[in-house]
């Protein structure tokens, strides 16, 4: 990481401007090394407009390090057109692990209102969050919503809920049934 920052500073000294990808890589490395303040400072000092990857990296890093409130504040700055399923899922994960799960539920609702569809990862996060709190009824309800939305569960979800996987034909039939009429 030290060499990466030396190179980063070196290219700036010779007049080159690092792009958003370079900044995002460095931000991710700072979070991996638990340098949260340095990551936040680098993000704020960028002379470029952050893209969805940069915002998602910041929100994910802040949540993983326990700064869910700060991640939530940063999320509010993210333009709606830049928010992705990954951006939402990172903050939902933060709320499920270190914050009130009702915040995660509200965020999931907002996500849907903004026409951003939850994916298998989003459902996995919510199901695990409910199970962790002993709210198995809500975990199973979320599982059924997932099926209703024609999203195929992964192995992690089955293990989280302690379910046997349905064979592919059963799941395919259930998924076909769940698809909206066209």
Coordinates of C-alpha atoms in Angstrom, one line a residue:
X1 CA 0.0 0.0 0.0
X2 CA 2.9 2.4 0.7
X3 CA 4.2 1.8 -2.8
X4 CA 0.8 2.5 -4.3
X5 CA 0.6 5.8 -2.4
X6 CA 4.1 6.8 -3.4
X7 CA 3.2 6.1 -7.1
X8 CA -0.1 8.1 -6.6
X9 CA 1.8 11.1 -5.2
X10 CA 4.5 10.7 -7.9
X11 CA 2.1 10.9 -10.8
X12 CA 0.5 14.0 -9.3
X13 CA 3.9 15.7 -9.0
X14 CA 4.6 15.2 -12.7
X15 CA 1.3 16.7 -13.6
X16 CA -1.0 13.7 -14.2
X17 CA -4.4 13.5 -12.5
X18 CA -5.4 10.2 -11.1
X19 CA -8.8 9.0 -12.4
X20 CA -11.8 7.8 -10.4
X21 CA -10.7 4.2 -10.7
X22 CA -7.3 5.0 -9.1
X23 CA -9.0 6.8 -6.3
X24 CA -11.5 4.0 -5.7
X25 CA -8.7 1.4 -5.6
X26 CA -6.8 3.4 -3.0
X27 CA -9.9 4.0 -1.0
X28 CA -10.6 0.2 -0.9
X29 CA -7.0 -0.4 0.2
X30 CA -7.3 2.1 3.0
X31 CA -10.4 0.4 4.3
X32 CA -8.8 -3.0 4.1
X33 CA -6.0 -1.6 6.3
X34 CA -8.5 0.0 8.7
X35 CA -7.6 3.5 7.7
X36 CA -11.1 4.8 7.7
X37 CA -10.3 8.5 8.2
X38 CA -7.7 8.4 5.5
X39 CA -10.2 6.8 3.1
X40 CA -12.8 9.4 3.9
X41 CA -10.3 12.2 3.5
X42 CA -9.2 10.9 0.1
X43 CA -12.8 10.5 -1.0
X44 CA -13.6 14.1 0.0
X45 CA -10.5 15.5 -1.6
X46 CA -11.0 13.9 -5.0
X47 CA -11.3 16.5 -7.7
X48 CA -13.6 14.2 -9.6
X49 CA -17.3 13.5 -9.2
X50 CA -17.6 10.1 -7.6
X51 CA -19.3 7.4 -9.7
X52 CA -21.5 4.6 -8.4
X53 CA -18.4 2.4 -7.8
X54 CA -16.7 5.0 -5.7
X55 CA -19.8 5.8 -3.7
X56 CA -20.5 2.0 -3.2
X57 CA -16.9 1.5 -2.1
X58 CA -17.2 4.2 0.5
X59 CA -20.5 3.1 1.8
X60 CA -19.4 -0.5 2.0
X61 CA -16.1 0.3 3.7
X62 CA -17.8 2.6 6.3
X63 CA -20.4 -0.1 7.0
X64 CA -17.9 -2.9 7.4
X65 CA -15.9 -0.8 9.8
X66 CA -19.0 0.0 11.9
X67 CA -19.7 3.6 10.7
X68 CA -23.2 2.9 9.5
X69 CA -24.5 6.3 10.5
X70 CA -21.8 8.0 8.4
X71 CA -22.5 5.6 5.5
X72 CA -26.2 6.5 5.7
X73 CA -25.3 10.3 5.6
X74 CA -23.1 9.7 2.6
X75 CA -25.8 7.6 0.9
X76 CA -28.1 10.7 1.1
X77 CA -25.6 12.6 -1.0
X78 CA -25.6 9.9 -3.7
X79 CA -27.6 11.1 -6.7
X80 CA -30.6 8.8 -7.4
X81 CA -29.3 8.0 -10.9
X82 CA -26.0 6.8 -9.4
X83 CA -27.6 4.5 -6.8
X84 CA -27.4 0.9 -7.8
X85 CA -28.6 -2.4 -6.2
X86 CA -25.0 -2.8 -4.8
X87 CA -25.1 0.7 -3.2
X88 CA -28.4 0.0 -1.5
X89 CA -27.3 -3.6 -0.5
X90 CA -24.2 -2.3 1.2
X91 CA -26.1 0.1 3.4
X92 CA -28.9 -2.5 4.0
X93 CA -26.2 -4.9 5.1
X94 CA -24.8 -2.3 7.5
X95 CA -28.2 -1.7 9.1
X96 CA -28.8 -5.5 9.4
X97 CA -25.5 -6.0 11.1
X98 CA -24.9 -2.9 13.2
X99 CA -28.0 -0.8 13.1
X100 CA -31.8 -1.1 13.4
X101 CA -33.2 -3.6 11.0
X102 CA -36.2 -1.3 10.5
X103 CA -33.9 1.1 8.7
X104 CA -32.9 -1.7 6.4
X105 CA -36.6 -2.4 5.7
X106 CA -37.3 1.2 4.9
X107 CA -34.3 1.3 2.6
X108 CA -35.5 -1.8 0.8
X109 CA -38.9 -0.1 0.4
X110 CA -37.2 3.1 -0.9
X111 CA -35.1 1.0 -3.3
X112 CA -38.2 -0.5 -4.8
X113 CA -39.9 2.9 -5.1
X114 CA -36.8 4.0 -7.1
X115 CA -37.3 1.1 -9.4
X116 CA -34.1 -0.6 -8.3
X117 CA -34.8 -4.3 -8.0
X118 CA -33.3 -6.2 -5.1
X119 CA -31.1 -9.1 -6.2
X120 CA -30.2 -12.4 -4.5
X121 CA -27.5 -10.7 -2.4
X122 CA -30.0 -8.1 -1.1
X123 CA -32.5 -10.9 -0.1
X124 CA -29.7 -12.9 1.5
X125 CA -28.7 -9.9 3.6
X126 CA -32.3 -9.3 4.8
X127 CA -32.9 -13.0 5.4
X128 CA -29.7 -13.3 7.4
X129 CA -30.5 -10.1 9.3
X130 CA -33.9 -11.5 10.4
X131 CA -32.5 -14.9 11.3
X132 CA -29.8 -13.3 13.4
X133 CA -32.5 -11.5 15.4
X134 CA -34.5 -14.6 15.8
X135 CA -37.3 -13.3 13.5
X136 CA -37.7 -16.5 11.4
X137 CA -41.2 -15.6 10.4
X138 CA -39.9 -12.5 8.7
X139 CA -36.9 -14.4 7.2
X140 CA -39.3 -16.9 5.6
X141 CA -41.6 -14.1 4.4
X142 CA -38.6 -12.5 2.7
X143 CA -37.7 -15.8 1.1
X144 CA -41.2 -16.1 -0.3
X145 CA -41.0 -12.5 -1.6
X146 CA -37.8 -13.5 -3.4
X147 CA -39.6 -16.4 -5.0
X148 CA -42.5 -14.3 -5.9
X149 CA -40.2 -11.9 -7.6
X150 CA -38.7 -14.8 -9.6
X151 CA -35.3 -14.5 -8.0
X152 CA -33.6 -17.9 -7.6
X153 CA -32.2 -18.4 -4.1
X154 CA -28.5 -19.4 -3.7
X155 CA -26.9 -22.0 -1.5
X156 CA -26.2 -19.3 1.2
X157 CA -29.9 -18.6 1.6
X158 CA -30.8 -22.3 1.9
X159 CA -28.2 -22.8 4.5
X160 CA -29.2 -19.6 6.4
X161 CA -32.8 -20.9 6.6
X162 CA -31.8 -24.5 7.1
X163 CA -33.8 -25.6 4.0
X164 CA -33.2 -28.4 1.6
X165 CA -32.8 -27.1 -1.9
X166 CA -35.7 -27.8 -4.2
X167 CA -34.7 -29.7 -7.2
X168 CA -34.3 -27.5 -10.3
X169 CA -37.6 -28.6 -11.9
X170 CA -39.6 -27.7 -8.7
X171 CA -37.9 -24.4 -8.5
X172 CA -38.4 -23.7 -12.2
X173 CA -42.1 -24.5 -11.9
X174 CA -42.4 -22.3 -8.9
X175 CA -40.5 -19.5 -10.6
X176 CA -42.6 -19.8 -13.8
X177 CA -45.7 -19.5 -11.6
X178 CA -44.3 -16.4 -9.8
X179 CA -43.7 -14.5 -13.1
X180 CA -46.2 -11.7 -13.8
X181 CA -48.7 -12.2 -16.6
X182 CA -47.6 -10.7 -19.8

